[in-house]
Amino acid sequence: MKSYISRAARLGLTGLAALAVTAVTVTGCASADVAVVSGEFAPVEQDSSAPLTVWVDAAREPAVQDYMSAHPDIDISLVTYDGNPNTLQAKVSLFNKAGEGWPDVVFSTGLFGLEPLTTGEQPFAAPLNDGIFPDEKIEGFAPRALDPCTVGETLYCIRNDIAQNVFWYNQKLFDEFGYEVPTTWEEYEALGEKVAAEHPGYSLGEIGDSFGAFQYFWGSRCPANQLDEGEFTADLTDEHCIKMAQLLDRMIANGTVQKSGALTGAAYVQGFADKTLAMVGPSWFGAFVFRDALKVPAGQIAAAPPLQWEGDTDTTTGNVGGGVWYISAHSENLEAASDVVEYLTTDMGVLEGASTYPAFESGAAAWLENPKNTGYYANDVSEAFRIGVDSIWDGWSQTARVDQQSIWSSTVLTSLASGKTLEETLPAWQAKARNLAGAAGYIVTE
């Protein structure tokens, strides 16, 4: 079930924490008039010399500063905040009540904040595929990358990066132990049985971080988080949920999948820093988990395409992260606001040095060619990453206001700590997801 349209359809459309403020002001005016926007959206009166307010997290701040240095004719106030969608929603709600104060451009770390920003009498997010953001740039994003930003026939946000899951493995250890890289979940489990017997104490993964559901159940095609035009479905009795839970339970039991998290606490790092054979995880795991957290030396870690179930004709995987950019419907300078977002999401100089895998296709290619991003690895990760992007399963909503990470941490991991198996936690997970969906105002289907 999907609450968005395909890329091909979209391209043919013409319709519709506290803030730490760093204010930087430069004089001048922007060039060119904003395109006339048709349909229901009616922009406020435009002024090509109107100043911009841009909100970003700390990681994006340098890129905005570079833009400001290159465009001294645009008056920009740069504001740093935590990037959390909940923070953004709360601030926008206050600005809506006040009738003023909205930023012109905002970065958000997650897509689940999309819905509150695109509803109401005057949604905060401006429709971008109606002349505000260049069509040729929209076309340049990875297939389906902008689908979660699209509601009905309208594009409301621009993806910054993609966090597709792949199969990470330590090639040095695999070669040393004589193991072959699995291509299916069944081979993954069989490898776990061999490791448990031949090299006990070595790990093939962990589920102890808050995004365990995204690592394993999303790619398994477990319908735990589906949203279709306001109707939410979480069916954890589906066979895809049960067989993944059972597989992980068996690997937890034989010691090859850990309950502790690589990024949560010190237990995993202390026990498995030099004994992690493999992990299922997003494209940023190589740098931020293997290199930075586990301190694995360069030239050992490799990436392979996502795993799939035997007999499946299509590979599917999950996604763990990826930020988005919004342009405010209240902006008095949409042309300049669009230019800022275009630079931050499509400029080769920005993207080739980005910390995570860009959503813009040519930017992703430049990123992969940059040794600073890929020189750490033992193999060419390009194919695995590209297959991962193309394989993100669209049956898991990226915009539903149901916090699956919170459910995983507070319900699933808590139950595991009490001695339950993953399979035994599925009913509670389902109930929690449905309760949160109902509280969010969705129609919950059984």
Coordinates of C-alpha atoms in Angstrom, one line a residue:
M1 CA 0.0 0.0 0.0
K2 CA 1.3 3.5 -0.8
S3 CA 0.4 7.0 -0.1
Y4 CA 2.4 8.5 -2.9
I5 CA 2.8 8.4 -6.7
S6 CA 5.5 7.0 -8.9
R7 CA 8.4 9.1 -10.2
A8 CA 7.2 8.7 -13.8
A9 CA 3.8 10.1 -12.9
R10 CA 5.2 12.9 -10.8
L11 CA 7.4 14.2 -13.5
G12 CA 4.5 14.7 -15.8
L13 CA 2.6 16.8 -13.3
T14 CA 2.0 20.5 -13.5
G15 CA -0.8 20.8 -10.8
L16 CA -0.5 21.5 -7.8
A17 CA 15.4 21.4 21.4
A18 CA 16.0 25.0 21.5
L19 CA 17.1 27.0 18.5
A20 CA 20.7 28.3 18.4
V21 CA 20.6 31.4 16.2
T22 CA 23.5 32.5 14.1
A23 CA 22.3 35.6 12.1
V24 CA 24.4 36.5 9.1
T25 CA 23.2 39.5 7.0
V26 CA 24.4 40.5 3.6
T27 CA 22.9 43.2 1.4
G28 CA 21.7 43.0 -2.2
C29 CA 18.9 41.4 -4.1
A30 CA 18.1 38.1 -5.9
S31 CA 17.6 37.9 -9.6
A32 CA 14.7 36.6 -11.7
D33 CA 11.0 36.5 -10.8
V34 CA 9.5 33.4 -9.3
A35 CA 7.4 31.3 -11.7
V36 CA 3.6 31.6 -11.5
V37 CA 2.2 28.8 -9.5
S38 CA -1.1 27.3 -10.7
G39 CA -3.7 25.4 -8.8
E40 CA -4.7 25.8 -5.2
F41 CA -1.4 27.2 -4.0
A42 CA -1.3 31.0 -4.0
P43 CA 2.1 32.4 -2.9
V44 CA 2.3 35.6 -0.9
E45 CA 3.4 38.7 -2.7
Q46 CA 7.0 38.1 -3.9
D47 CA 10.0 40.4 -3.4
S48 CA 13.2 39.3 -5.0
S49 CA 15.1 41.4 -2.4
A50 CA 13.3 39.9 0.6
P51 CA 15.7 38.3 3.2
L52 CA 15.7 34.5 3.8
T53 CA 15.8 32.6 7.1
V54 CA 17.3 29.1 6.7
W55 CA 17.1 26.5 9.5
V56 CA 19.6 23.6 9.5
D57 CA 21.2 21.1 11.8
A58 CA 24.9 21.5 12.7
A59 CA 26.0 19.1 10.0
R60 CA 24.5 21.2 7.2
E61 CA 25.6 24.5 8.5
P62 CA 29.0 24.7 6.7
A63 CA 27.3 24.1 3.3
V64 CA 24.9 26.9 3.9
Q65 CA 27.7 29.2 4.9
D66 CA 29.5 28.3 1.7
Y67 CA 26.4 29.3 -0.2
M68 CA 26.2 32.6 1.6
S69 CA 29.8 33.4 0.8
A70 CA 29.2 32.7 -2.8
H71 CA 26.0 34.7 -2.9
P72 CA 26.6 38.0 -0.9
D73 CA 23.7 39.6 -2.7
I74 CA 21.2 37.5 -0.8
D75 CA 20.3 38.5 2.7
I76 CA 20.3 35.2 4.8
S77 CA 19.9 34.6 8.5
L78 CA 21.2 31.1 9.3
V79 CA 19.6 29.3 12.3
T80 CA 20.9 26.0 13.7
Y81 CA 18.5 23.6 15.5
D82 CA 18.4 19.9 16.2
G83 CA 16.7 19.0 12.9
N84 CA 14.2 16.8 14.6
P85 CA 10.8 16.7 12.8
N86 CA 9.0 17.0 16.1
T87 CA 10.9 20.2 16.9
L88 CA 10.0 21.6 13.5
Q89 CA 6.4 20.7 13.8
A90 CA 6.1 22.3 17.2
K91 CA 7.8 25.5 16.0
V92 CA 5.7 25.7 12.9
S93 CA 2.6 25.3 15.0
L94 CA 3.6 28.2 17.1
F95 CA 4.3 30.3 14.0
N96 CA 0.9 29.4 12.6
K97 CA -0.8 30.6 15.7
A98 CA 1.2 33.8 15.7
G99 CA 0.7 34.3 11.9
E100 CA 4.4 35.1 11.4
G101 CA 7.9 33.9 12.0
W102 CA 8.1 31.0 9.5
P103 CA 11.6 30.2 8.1
D104 CA 12.0 30.2 4.3
V105 CA 14.1 27.0 4.1
V106 CA 14.3 24.1 6.6
F107 CA 16.2 20.9 6.8
S108 CA 14.6 18.0 8.7
T109 CA 16.3 14.8 9.7
G110 CA 13.2 12.6 9.0
L111 CA 10.2 12.2 6.7
F112 CA 7.7 11.3 9.4
G113 CA 7.1 15.0 9.9
L114 CA 5.9 15.6 6.4
E115 CA 2.1 15.2 7.0
P116 CA 1.7 18.0 9.6
L117 CA 3.6 20.4 7.2
T118 CA 1.4 19.6 4.2
T119 CA -2.1 19.8 5.7
G120 CA -4.3 22.6 7.0
E121 CA -5.8 25.7 5.5
Q122 CA -2.3 27.0 4.6
P123 CA 0.2 24.2 4.7
F124 CA 3.8 25.2 5.7
A125 CA 5.4 23.3 2.9
A126 CA 5.3 24.9 -0.6
P127 CA 4.4 22.7 -3.6
L128 CA 7.7 22.3 -5.4
N129 CA 6.8 20.6 -8.7
D130 CA 4.7 23.5 -9.9
G131 CA 7.5 25.8 -11.0
I132 CA 9.2 26.5 -7.7
F133 CA 11.9 23.8 -8.0
P134 CA 13.4 23.2 -11.4
D135 CA 11.9 20.2 -13.2
E136 CA 15.2 19.1 -14.7
K137 CA 16.6 18.8 -11.2
I138 CA 13.6 16.9 -9.9
E139 CA 14.2 14.4 -12.7
G140 CA 17.8 14.0 -11.6
F141 CA 17.0 12.3 -8.3
A142 CA 17.3 8.6 -7.8
P143 CA 14.2 6.6 -8.9
R144 CA 11.5 6.8 -6.2
A145 CA 13.8 8.9 -4.0
L146 CA 11.2 11.7 -4.0
D147 CA 8.1 9.5 -3.8
P148 CA 7.9 9.8 0.0
C149 CA 7.9 13.6 -0.4
T150 CA 4.9 13.4 -2.8
V151 CA 1.4 13.6 -1.5
G152 CA -1.3 13.0 -4.2
E153 CA 0.1 14.9 -7.1
T154 CA 2.3 17.4 -5.2
L155 CA 6.0 17.3 -4.3
Y156 CA 6.5 19.0 -0.9
C157 CA 10.1 18.2 0.0
I158 CA 13.5 17.4 -1.6
R159 CA 15.5 14.5 -0.3
N160 CA 19.0 15.2 1.0
D161 CA 20.4 11.7 1.3
I162 CA 19.4 8.0 1.2
A163 CA 20.2 5.4 3.8
Q164 CA 19.6 2.2 2.0
N165 CA 20.5 -1.1 3.7
V166 CA 23.1 -3.4 2.3
F167 CA 25.1 -6.4 3.6
W168 CA 28.3 -5.2 5.3
Y169 CA 31.0 -7.8 5.9
N170 CA 34.6 -8.0 7.0
Q171 CA 36.3 -9.3 3.9
K172 CA 39.6 -9.9 5.7
L173 CA 37.9 -12.2 8.2
F174 CA 35.7 -13.8 5.6
D175 CA 38.8 -14.7 3.6
E176 CA 40.6 -15.9 6.7
F177 CA 37.8 -18.2 7.8
G178 CA 36.9 -19.3 4.2
Y179 CA 33.3 -18.0 4.3
E180 CA 31.3 -17.0 1.3
V181 CA 29.2 -13.9 1.3
P182 CA 25.5 -14.8 1.7
T183 CA 23.0 -13.5 -0.9
T184 CA 19.8 -14.7 0.9
W185 CA 18.4 -14.6 4.4
E186 CA 18.6 -18.4 4.5
E187 CA 22.3 -18.4 3.6
Y188 CA 22.8 -15.7 6.3
E189 CA 21.3 -17.9 8.9
A190 CA 23.3 -20.9 7.7
L191 CA 26.4 -18.9 8.0
G192 CA 25.4 -18.1 11.5
E193 CA 25.2 -21.8 12.3
K194 CA 28.8 -22.3 10.9
V195 CA 30.1 -19.3 12.8
A196 CA 28.6 -20.5 16.0
A197 CA 30.2 -23.9 15.6
E198 CA 33.6 -22.9 14.2
H199 CA 34.2 -19.4 15.6
P200 CA 32.0 -18.9 18.7
G201 CA 32.2 -15.3 19.9
Y202 CA 32.0 -13.7 16.5
S203 CA 29.0 -11.6 15.5
L204 CA 26.9 -11.3 12.3
G205 CA 24.8 -8.4 13.5
E206 CA 22.9 -6.7 16.2
I207 CA 19.3 -5.6 16.9
G208 CA 20.0 -3.4 19.9
D209 CA 19.8 0.0 18.3
S210 CA 16.5 1.8 17.9
F211 CA 16.3 1.1 14.2
G212 CA 16.3 -2.7 14.3
A213 CA 12.9 -2.8 12.6
F214 CA 14.3 -0.8 9.7
Q215 CA 17.4 -3.1 9.4
Y216 CA 15.5 -6.4 9.3
F217 CA 11.7 -6.2 9.1
W218 CA 11.4 -3.5 6.5
G219 CA 13.5 -5.4 3.9
S220 CA 11.7 -8.6 4.8
R221 CA 8.5 -7.0 3.6
C222 CA 6.9 -7.1 7.0
P223 CA 3.7 -4.9 6.8
A224 CA 4.2 -3.2 10.2
N225 CA 4.0 0.3 9.0
Q226 CA 1.7 0.8 6.0
L227 CA -0.2 4.0 5.2
D228 CA -2.7 4.5 2.4
E229 CA -4.7 7.7 2.2
G230 CA -5.1 8.0 6.0
E231 CA -5.6 4.2 6.6
F232 CA -2.9 2.6 8.6
T233 CA -2.1 -1.1 8.7
A234 CA 0.3 -3.0 11.0
D235 CA -0.1 -6.8 10.5
L236 CA 2.7 -8.5 12.5
T237 CA 1.0 -11.9 11.9
D238 CA 2.1 -11.7 8.3
E239 CA 4.5 -14.5 7.3
H240 CA 7.2 -12.1 6.4
C241 CA 7.2 -10.7 9.9
I242 CA 7.1 -14.1 11.6
K243 CA 9.9 -15.8 9.6
M244 CA 12.2 -12.8 10.1
A245 CA 11.5 -12.9 13.8
Q246 CA 12.1 -16.6 13.9
L247 CA 15.3 -16.3 12.0
L248 CA 16.7 -13.7 14.3
D249 CA 15.6 -15.6 17.4
R250 CA 17.6 -18.6 16.2
M251 CA 20.7 -16.4 15.6
I252 CA 20.3 -14.7 18.9
A253 CA 20.1 -18.1 20.5
N254 CA 23.3 -19.3 18.9
G255 CA 25.1 -16.1 19.7
T256 CA 25.7 -14.7 16.2
V257 CA 23.2 -11.8 16.5
Q258 CA 23.4 -9.6 19.5
K259 CA 20.8 -7.9 21.6
S260 CA 23.2 -5.0 22.4
G261 CA 23.5 -2.1 19.9
A262 CA 26.7 -0.9 18.1
L263 CA 25.6 2.7 18.7
T264 CA 23.8 2.3 22.0
G265 CA 26.0 1.9 25.1
A266 CA 29.4 0.3 25.2
A267 CA 28.6 -3.4 25.5
Y268 CA 28.7 -4.2 21.8
V269 CA 31.8 -2.2 21.1
Q270 CA 33.6 -3.8 24.0
G271 CA 32.6 -7.3 23.1
F272 CA 32.7 -7.3 19.3
A273 CA 34.9 -4.5 18.0
D274 CA 37.3 -6.9 16.4
K275 CA 34.9 -9.8 16.1
T276 CA 32.1 -8.4 13.9
L277 CA 32.0 -10.5 10.8
A278 CA 29.0 -8.8 9.2
M279 CA 26.0 -6.5 9.7
V280 CA 22.9 -5.7 7.9
G281 CA 22.7 -1.9 7.9
P282 CA 22.5 1.4 6.0
S283 CA 25.0 2.9 3.7
W284 CA 26.4 5.0 6.5
F285 CA 27.2 2.0 8.7
G286 CA 30.6 1.6 6.9
A287 CA 31.9 4.9 8.1
F288 CA 30.0 5.6 11.3
V289 CA 29.8 2.0 12.7
F290 CA 32.7 0.0 11.4
R291 CA 35.2 2.8 11.0
D292 CA 34.3 5.2 13.8
A293 CA 32.6 3.1 16.5
L294 CA 34.3 -0.3 16.1
K295 CA 37.6 1.2 14.8
V296 CA 38.1 -1.5 12.1
P297 CA 41.2 -0.6 10.1
A298 CA 40.9 0.5 6.5
G299 CA 40.9 -2.1 3.8
Q300 CA 38.8 -4.7 5.6
I301 CA 35.2 -3.8 5.3
A302 CA 33.2 -4.5 2.2
A303 CA 29.6 -4.1 1.0
A304 CA 27.4 -6.6 -0.9
P305 CA 23.8 -6.1 -2.2
P306 CA 20.9 -6.5 0.2
L307 CA 19.8 -10.0 1.2
Q308 CA 16.5 -11.5 0.0
W309 CA 14.4 -14.6 0.7
E310 CA 15.1 -17.6 -1.4
G311 CA 12.6 -17.8 -4.3
D312 CA 11.9 -14.1 -4.3
T313 CA 12.3 -12.6 -7.8
D314 CA 12.8 -9.1 -6.5
T315 CA 15.3 -7.8 -3.9
T316 CA 13.8 -5.6 -1.2
T317 CA 15.6 -3.7 1.5
G318 CA 15.0 -1.1 4.2
N319 CA 16.1 2.5 4.8
V320 CA 17.6 3.9 8.0
G321 CA 17.5 7.7 7.8
G322 CA 17.8 10.4 5.1
G323 CA 17.0 14.0 5.6
V324 CA 14.8 16.4 3.6
W325 CA 14.5 20.0 2.7
Y326 CA 11.3 22.2 2.8
I327 CA 10.6 25.5 1.3
S328 CA 8.0 27.5 3.1
A329 CA 4.7 28.4 1.4
H330 CA 4.9 31.7 3.4
S331 CA 8.2 32.8 1.8
E332 CA 8.3 36.2 0.2
N333 CA 11.3 35.1 -1.9
L334 CA 10.6 31.7 -3.3
E335 CA 13.1 32.0 -6.1
A336 CA 16.0 32.6 -3.8
A337 CA 14.7 29.9 -1.4
S338 CA 14.6 27.4 -4.2
D339 CA 18.1 28.3 -5.3
V340 CA 19.4 27.6 -1.8
V341 CA 17.8 24.1 -1.7
E342 CA 18.9 23.4 -5.3
Y343 CA 22.5 24.2 -4.3
L344 CA 22.4 22.1 -1.1
T345 CA 20.8 19.0 -2.8
T346 CA 22.3 19.1 -6.4
D347 CA 25.6 20.9 -6.4
M348 CA 28.5 18.6 -7.2
G349 CA 30.9 20.4 -4.9
V350 CA 28.5 19.9 -1.9
L351 CA 27.5 16.4 -2.7
E352 CA 30.9 14.8 -3.5
G353 CA 32.0 15.8 0.1
A354 CA 28.8 14.9 1.8
S355 CA 28.9 12.7 4.9
T356 CA 26.1 10.4 3.7
Y357 CA 25.0 9.0 0.3
P358 CA 23.3 11.8 -1.8
A359 CA 19.8 11.3 -3.2
F360 CA 20.7 13.2 -6.4
E361 CA 22.0 10.6 -8.8
S362 CA 24.9 12.5 -10.4
G363 CA 25.8 13.6 -6.9
A364 CA 25.8 10.1 -5.7
A365 CA 28.1 9.1 -8.5
A366 CA 30.5 11.9 -7.6
W367 CA 30.3 10.8 -3.9
L368 CA 31.2 7.3 -4.9
E369 CA 34.2 8.5 -6.9
N370 CA 35.6 10.5 -4.0
P371 CA 38.3 8.5 -2.1
K372 CA 37.4 10.3 1.1
N373 CA 34.1 8.6 1.0
T374 CA 35.0 5.1 -0.3
G375 CA 38.8 4.8 0.1
Y376 CA 38.2 3.1 3.5
Y377 CA 36.6 0.0 2.0
A378 CA 38.0 -3.3 0.8
N379 CA 35.8 -3.4 -2.3
D380 CA 34.0 -1.1 -4.7
V381 CA 30.7 -0.4 -2.8
S382 CA 29.1 1.3 -5.8
E383 CA 27.0 -1.7 -7.1
A384 CA 25.8 -2.7 -3.6
F385 CA 24.8 0.9 -2.8
R386 CA 23.0 1.4 -6.1
I387 CA 21.1 -1.9 -5.9
G388 CA 20.2 -0.9 -2.3
V389 CA 18.7 2.4 -3.5
D390 CA 16.6 0.6 -6.2
S391 CA 15.4 -2.0 -3.7
I392 CA 14.0 0.0 -0.9
W393 CA 10.6 -1.6 -0.3
D394 CA 7.7 0.8 -0.8
G395 CA 5.3 -1.1 1.4
W396 CA 6.8 0.6 4.5
S397 CA 5.6 4.2 4.9
Q398 CA 8.4 6.7 5.5
T399 CA 5.9 9.4 6.4
A400 CA 3.5 7.7 8.8
R401 CA 3.4 9.4 12.2
V402 CA 4.0 6.2 14.0
D403 CA 7.3 6.1 15.7
Q404 CA 8.7 2.7 15.0
Q405 CA 12.0 3.5 16.6
S406 CA 10.3 4.3 19.9
I407 CA 8.2 1.1 19.6
W408 CA 11.4 -1.0 18.9
S409 CA 13.2 0.5 21.9
S410 CA 10.4 0.7 24.5
T411 CA 8.4 -2.4 23.5
V412 CA 10.5 -4.9 21.5
L413 CA 13.9 -4.4 23.2
T414 CA 12.4 -4.2 26.6
S415 CA 10.5 -7.5 26.1
L416 CA 13.7 -9.1 24.8
A417 CA 15.5 -8.0 27.9
S418 CA 12.9 -9.6 30.0
G419 CA 13.5 -13.0 28.4
K420 CA 10.9 -13.0 25.6
T421 CA 11.8 -14.0 22.0
L422 CA 11.3 -11.6 19.1
E423 CA 8.4 -13.7 17.8
E424 CA 6.7 -13.4 21.2
T425 CA 7.0 -9.6 21.0
L426 CA 5.2 -9.3 17.7
P427 CA 1.6 -8.9 19.2
A428 CA 2.7 -6.1 21.6
W429 CA 4.6 -4.4 18.7
Q430 CA 1.4 -4.6 16.6
A431 CA -0.8 -3.3 19.3
K432 CA 1.5 -0.4 20.1
A433 CA 1.7 0.6 16.4
R434 CA -2.0 0.5 16.0
N435 CA -2.5 2.6 19.2
L436 CA -0.1 5.2 18.0
A437 CA -1.7 5.3 14.6
G438 CA -5.1 5.8 16.2
A439 CA -3.8 8.6 18.4
A440 CA -2.3 10.2 15.2
G441 CA -5.8 10.3 13.7
Y442 CA -5.4 7.5 11.2
I443 CA -8.1 4.9 10.4
V444 CA -6.6 1.7 11.7
T445 CA -7.4 -1.3 9.6
E446 CA -7.2 -4.8 11.0

